[in-house]
């Protein structure tokens, strides 16, 4: 093996060691994110459940409306305001892109 190949092999070994250290450090830095990402996954599973069970949600809403119409109306107004706010934010973000 000539000196150029030896230098390249040594440099390659040092780079691989550096990459391994960076991967280990990245793994340690990502530990706090795992809880947040797991929470996000559970929220997405809940949303998916809502999408696949509209009849159950409709029945729950109907029960609340029958049991407490004033409170249901108040929550419906709040929900509408939140939905409209989300629409405005989403359109603003789309305009920025």
Backbone as ProteinMPNN parsed JSONL, in Angstrom:
{"seq_chain_A": "XXXXXXXXXXXXXXXXXXXXXXXXXXXXXXXXXXXXXXXXXXXXXXXXXXXXXXXXXXXXXXXXXXXXXXXXXXXXXXXXXXXXXXXXXXXXXXXXX", "coords_chain_A": {"N_chain_A": [[0.856, -1.171, 0.0], [0.661, 2.117, -0.945], [1.761, 5.394, 0.179], [-0.199, 7.354, -0.301], [-2.613, 5.91, -0.507], [-2.628, 4.871, 2.051], [-2.87, 7.212, 3.556], [-5.412, 8.046, 2.676], [-6.992, 5.902, 3.62], [-6.581, 6.183, 6.359], [-7.686, 8.719, 6.775], [-10.303, 8.194, 6.002], [-11.054, 6.39, 8.0], [-10.918, 8.1, 10.249], [-12.914, 9.928, 9.58], [-15.152, 8.228, 9.583], [-15.228, 7.568, 12.294], [-15.766, 10.063, 13.357], [-18.289, 10.557, 12.243], [-19.739, 8.516, 13.489], [-19.613, 9.42, 16.148], [-21.041, 11.833, 15.894], [-23.567, 10.836, 15.203], [-24.205, 9.484, 17.574], [-24.306, 11.659, 19.358], [-26.417, 13.09, 18.199], [-28.485, 11.29, 18.59], [-28.687, 11.41, 21.384], [-29.491, 14.044, 21.704], [-31.973, 13.933, 20.571], [-33.609, 12.6, 22.312], [-35.344, 14.114, 24.144], [-37.245, 14.926, 22.296], [-38.67, 12.685, 21.639], [-40.82, 12.191, 23.399], [-42.539, 14.314, 22.799], [-43.05, 13.804, 20.103], [-44.272, 11.325, 20.327], [-46.596, 12.062, 21.645], [-47.734, 13.642, 19.672], [-48.191, 11.646, 17.762], [-50.171, 10.179, 19.09], [-52.236, 12.036, 19.103], [-52.73, 12.24, 16.375], [-53.647, 9.645, 15.923], [-56.036, 9.784, 17.341], [-57.423, 11.698, 15.819], [-57.631, 10.251, 13.477], [-59.316, 8.21, 14.373], [-61.632, 9.71, 14.83], [-62.23, 10.385, 12.192], [-62.946, 7.907, 11.151], [-65.165, 7.143, 12.6], [-67.731, 8.617, 12.354], [-70.434, 8.403, 13.0], [-70.593, 7.764, 15.726], [-69.607, 10.114, 16.831], [-71.512, 11.926, 15.951], [-73.737, 10.947, 17.355], [-72.909, 11.454, 19.988], [-72.769, 14.257, 19.965], [-75.45, 14.856, 19.436], [-76.613, 13.852, 21.782], [-75.552, 15.606, 23.681], [-76.664, 18.01, 22.815], [-79.374, 17.521, 23.236], [-79.395, 17.077, 26.014], [-78.231, 19.383, 27.195], [-78.957, 22.102, 25.864], [-78.384, 24.926, 25.854], [-75.734, 25.074, 26.736], [-74.563, 23.524, 24.757], [-75.008, 25.135, 22.518], [-73.415, 27.336, 23.189], [-70.859, 26.145, 23.149], [-70.816, 25.415, 20.479], [-70.71, 27.903, 19.218], [-68.18, 28.746, 20.109], [-66.594, 26.762, 18.965], [-67.046, 27.316, 16.262], [-65.832, 29.835, 16.04], [-63.18, 29.156, 16.609], [-62.682, 27.455, 14.455], [-62.982, 29.261, 12.301], [-60.897, 31.008, 12.889], [-58.74, 29.268, 12.532], [-58.981, 28.836, 9.784], [-58.325, 31.371, 8.798], [-55.664, 31.612, 9.692], [-54.515, 29.455, 8.317], [-54.894, 30.235, 5.636], [-53.367, 32.543, 5.624], [-50.821, 31.491, 6.09], [-50.555, 29.997, 3.767], [-50.446, 32.028, 1.919], [-48.002, 33.146, 2.498], [-46.18, 31.261, 1.663]], "CA_chain_A": [[0.0, 0.0, 0.0], [1.499, 3.315, -0.983], [1.457, 6.381, 1.233], [-1.452, 8.045, -0.615], [-3.697, 5.021, -0.112], [-2.597, 4.8, 3.508], [-3.442, 8.475, 4.041], [-6.85, 8.012, 2.41], [-7.603, 4.947, 4.532], [-6.55, 6.793, 7.697], [-8.665, 9.811, 6.767], [-11.62, 7.555, 5.964], [-11.304, 5.874, 9.341], [-11.182, 9.233, 11.138], [-14.23, 10.465, 9.226], [-16.169, 7.296, 10.064], [-15.3, 7.729, 13.75], [-16.428, 11.355, 13.593], [-19.7, 10.361, 11.904], [-20.332, 7.712, 14.568], [-19.77, 10.304, 17.315], [-22.136, 12.765, 15.605], [-24.816, 10.074, 15.291], [-24.472, 9.252, 18.985], [-24.714, 12.945, 19.939], [-27.745, 13.402, 17.676], [-29.42, 10.417, 19.297], [-28.88, 11.946, 22.73], [-30.243, 15.304, 21.595], [-33.328, 13.639, 20.113], [-34.38, 11.938, 23.374], [-36.487, 14.925, 24.596], [-38.246, 15.044, 21.243], [-39.441, 11.455, 21.52], [-42.085, 12.328, 24.124], [-43.402, 15.221, 22.032], [-43.465, 13.111, 18.882], [-45.222, 10.284, 20.722], [-47.859, 12.754, 21.923], [-48.287, 13.995, 18.368], [-48.715, 10.419, 17.158], [-51.443, 9.817, 19.722], [-53.237, 12.995, 18.617], [-53.075, 11.837, 15.01], [-54.483, 8.442, 16.023], [-57.366, 10.243, 17.75], [-58.045, 12.326, 14.653], [-57.963, 9.159, 12.57], [-60.491, 7.553, 14.924], [-62.766, 10.591, 14.548], [-62.556, 10.284, 10.77], [-63.52, 6.606, 10.847], [-66.356, 6.896, 13.416], [-68.561, 9.829, 12.381], [-71.731, 8.126, 13.61], [-70.422, 7.866, 17.182], [-69.455, 11.535, 17.159], [-72.829, 12.531, 15.757], [-74.589, 10.547, 18.473], [-72.466, 12.183, 21.178], [-73.188, 15.654, 19.809], [-76.91, 14.886, 19.597], [-76.912, 13.66, 23.204], [-75.23, 16.851, 24.394], [-77.654, 19.016, 22.424], [-80.633, 17.193, 23.91], [-79.244, 17.196, 27.464], [-77.927, 20.761, 27.597], [-78.951, 22.873, 24.614], [-77.707, 26.221, 25.982], [-74.296, 24.842, 26.789], [-74.16, 23.05, 23.437], [-74.975, 26.3, 21.634], [-72.234, 28.121, 23.56], [-69.691, 25.446, 22.633], [-70.86, 25.471, 19.019], [-70.191, 29.224, 18.829], [-66.73, 28.731, 20.332], [-66.005, 25.91, 17.932], [-67.072, 28.03, 14.994], [-64.801, 30.877, 16.088], [-61.873, 28.502, 16.493], [-62.561, 26.985, 13.08], [-62.739, 30.421, 11.429], [-59.534, 31.458, 13.17], [-57.83, 28.348, 11.874], [-59.055, 29.1, 8.348], [-57.567, 32.604, 8.538], [-54.241, 31.302, 9.873], [-54.095, 28.586, 7.231], [-54.802, 31.0, 4.389], [-52.223, 33.445, 5.767], [-49.612, 30.684, 5.894], [-50.485, 29.631, 2.353], [-50.045, 33.227, 1.17], [-46.581, 33.377, 2.755], [-45.4, 30.321, 0.841]], "C_chain_A": [[0.9, 1.232, 0.0], [1.007, 4.346, 0.034], [0.144, 7.123, 0.958], [-2.65, 7.19, -0.202], [-3.781, 4.897, 1.403], [-3.204, 6.056, 4.122], [-4.965, 8.508, 3.839], [-7.572, 7.057, 3.367], [-7.656, 5.507, 5.953], [-7.604, 7.891, 7.796], [-10.091, 9.247, 6.771], [-12.0, 7.013, 7.339], [-11.634, 6.984, 10.329], [-12.554, 9.834, 10.859], [-15.348, 9.551, 9.71], [-16.333, 7.408, 11.58], [-16.03, 9.022, 14.105], [-17.932, 11.248, 13.319], [-20.396, 9.562, 13.0], [-20.57, 8.562, 15.813], [-20.924, 11.289, 17.105], [-23.486, 12.062, 15.677], [-25.194, 9.821, 16.743], [-24.956, 10.528, 19.657], [-26.12, 13.331, 19.469], [-28.81, 12.548, 18.359], [-29.703, 10.908, 20.706], [-29.699, 13.229, 22.704], [-31.702, 15.057, 21.219], [-34.196, 13.004, 21.194], [-35.538, 12.812, 23.865], [-37.595, 15.052, 23.547], [-39.142, 13.812, 21.154], [-40.787, 11.559, 22.229], [-43.056, 13.216, 23.343], [-43.909, 14.537, 20.763], [-44.462, 11.992, 19.201], [-46.583, 10.901, 21.012], [-48.527, 13.163, 20.606], [-48.868, 12.788, 17.644], [-50.054, 10.032, 17.768], [-52.558, 10.774, 19.297], [-53.682, 12.605, 17.206], [-53.923, 10.562, 14.995], [-55.905, 8.821, 16.429], [-58.123, 10.878, 16.591], [-58.473, 11.251, 13.654], [-59.208, 8.412, 13.054], [-61.738, 8.385, 14.642], [-63.191, 10.486, 13.088], [-63.282, 8.979, 10.448], [-64.788, 6.289, 11.645], [-67.249, 8.135, 13.489], [-69.917, 9.608, 13.057], [-71.656, 8.252, 15.139], [-70.3, 9.322, 17.604], [-70.785, 12.251, 16.998], [-73.78, 12.192, 16.894], [-74.21, 11.286, 19.75], [-72.893, 13.639, 21.119], [-74.702, 15.773, 20.005], [-77.302, 14.724, 21.063], [-76.641, 14.926, 24.004], [-76.257, 17.923, 24.074], [-78.984, 18.76, 23.125], [-80.525, 17.449, 25.405], [-79.056, 18.646, 27.91], [-77.842, 21.655, 26.366], [-78.224, 24.211, 24.727], [-76.194, 26.057, 25.982], [-73.782, 24.353, 25.435], [-74.07, 24.209, 22.453], [-73.737, 27.148, 21.9], [-70.961, 27.472, 23.006], [-69.66, 25.45, 21.104], [-70.331, 26.814, 18.521], [-68.674, 29.276, 18.998], [-66.018, 27.908, 19.265], [-65.973, 26.59, 16.582], [-65.998, 29.109, 14.949], [-63.401, 30.284, 15.956], [-61.647, 28.03, 15.059], [-62.259, 28.139, 12.127], [-61.334, 30.971, 11.639], [-58.505, 30.574, 12.488], [-57.826, 28.576, 10.359], [-58.235, 30.333, 7.982], [-56.071, 32.336, 8.65], [-53.742, 30.457, 8.715], [-53.961, 29.345, 5.916], [-53.632, 31.98, 4.45], [-50.908, 32.69, 5.549], [-49.459, 30.278, 4.433], [-50.042, 30.831, 1.513], [-48.566, 33.509, 1.355], [-45.727, 32.478, 1.885], [-45.34, 30.834, -0.546]], "O_chain_A": [[1.788, 1.367, 0.842], [-0.038, 4.172, 0.661], [-0.558, 7.484, 1.902], [-3.599, 7.702, 0.391], [-4.872, 4.827, 1.97], [-3.961, 5.978, 5.09], [-5.707, 8.943, 4.719], [-8.649, 7.38, 3.866], [-8.645, 5.329, 6.663], [-8.327, 7.978, 8.788], [-10.971, 9.763, 7.46], [-13.138, 7.166, 7.782], [-12.532, 6.829, 11.158], [-13.274, 10.206, 11.785], [-16.376, 10.028, 10.193], [-17.452, 7.348, 12.091], [-16.819, 9.059, 15.049], [-18.746, 11.782, 14.072], [-21.515, 9.891, 13.396], [-21.61, 8.439, 16.46], [-21.694, 11.549, 18.029], [-24.455, 12.643, 16.167], [-26.364, 9.929, 17.109], [-25.907, 10.496, 20.438], [-26.92, 13.84, 20.253], [-29.901, 13.028, 18.667], [-30.839, 10.829, 21.173], [-30.514, 13.465, 23.596], [-32.568, 15.879, 21.515], [-35.407, 12.88, 21.009], [-36.648, 12.295, 23.996], [-38.757, 15.264, 23.894], [-40.259, 13.896, 20.644], [-41.793, 11.069, 21.716], [-44.243, 12.909, 23.239], [-45.075, 14.686, 20.4], [-45.389, 11.744, 18.429], [-47.613, 10.324, 20.663], [-49.742, 13.04, 20.455], [-49.908, 12.887, 16.992], [-50.966, 9.608, 17.059], [-53.706, 10.355, 19.149], [-54.871, 12.639, 16.89], [-54.812, 10.415, 14.156], [-56.87, 8.248, 15.923], [-59.314, 10.629, 16.404], [-59.547, 11.336, 13.059], [-60.055, 8.026, 12.249], [-62.777, 7.845, 14.261], [-64.385, 10.498, 12.785], [-64.141, 8.95, 9.566], [-65.425, 5.267, 11.394], [-67.497, 8.649, 14.58], [-70.481, 10.542, 13.627], [-72.57, 8.792, 15.763], [-70.843, 9.713, 18.637], [-71.143, 13.092, 17.822], [-74.541, 13.047, 17.348], [-75.084, 11.698, 20.513], [-73.335, 14.195, 22.124], [-75.172, 16.696, 20.67], [-78.223, 15.39, 21.534], [-77.409, 15.277, 24.9], [-76.678, 18.665, 24.961], [-79.644, 19.704, 23.56], [-81.457, 17.979, 26.009], [-79.657, 19.08, 28.893], [-76.744, 21.931, 25.881], [-77.518, 24.603, 23.798], [-75.471, 26.8, 25.318], [-72.686, 24.726, 25.015], [-73.149, 24.257, 21.638], [-73.086, 27.621, 20.968], [-70.094, 28.156, 22.461], [-68.585, 25.484, 20.507], [-69.598, 26.873, 17.533], [-67.967, 29.791, 18.132], [-64.98, 28.307, 18.737], [-65.0, 26.466, 15.838], [-65.327, 29.278, 13.93], [-62.543, 30.844, 15.274], [-60.555, 28.186, 14.513], [-61.397, 28.025, 11.255], [-60.661, 31.355, 10.683], [-57.519, 31.062, 11.936], [-56.772, 28.512, 9.727], [-57.53, 30.336, 6.973], [-55.294, 32.78, 7.804], [-52.662, 30.712, 8.183], [-53.014, 29.118, 5.164], [-52.975, 32.222, 3.437], [-49.996, 33.198, 4.897], [-48.342, 30.222, 3.921], [-49.343, 30.667, 0.513], [-47.931, 34.059, 0.456], [-44.664, 32.889, 1.42], [-44.734, 30.203, -1.412]]}, "name": "protein", "num_of_chains": 1, "seq": "XXXXXXXXXXXXXXXXXXXXXXXXXXXXXXXXXXXXXXXXXXXXXXXXXXXXXXXXXXXXXXXXXXXXXXXXXXXXXXXXXXXXXXXXXXXXXXXXX"}
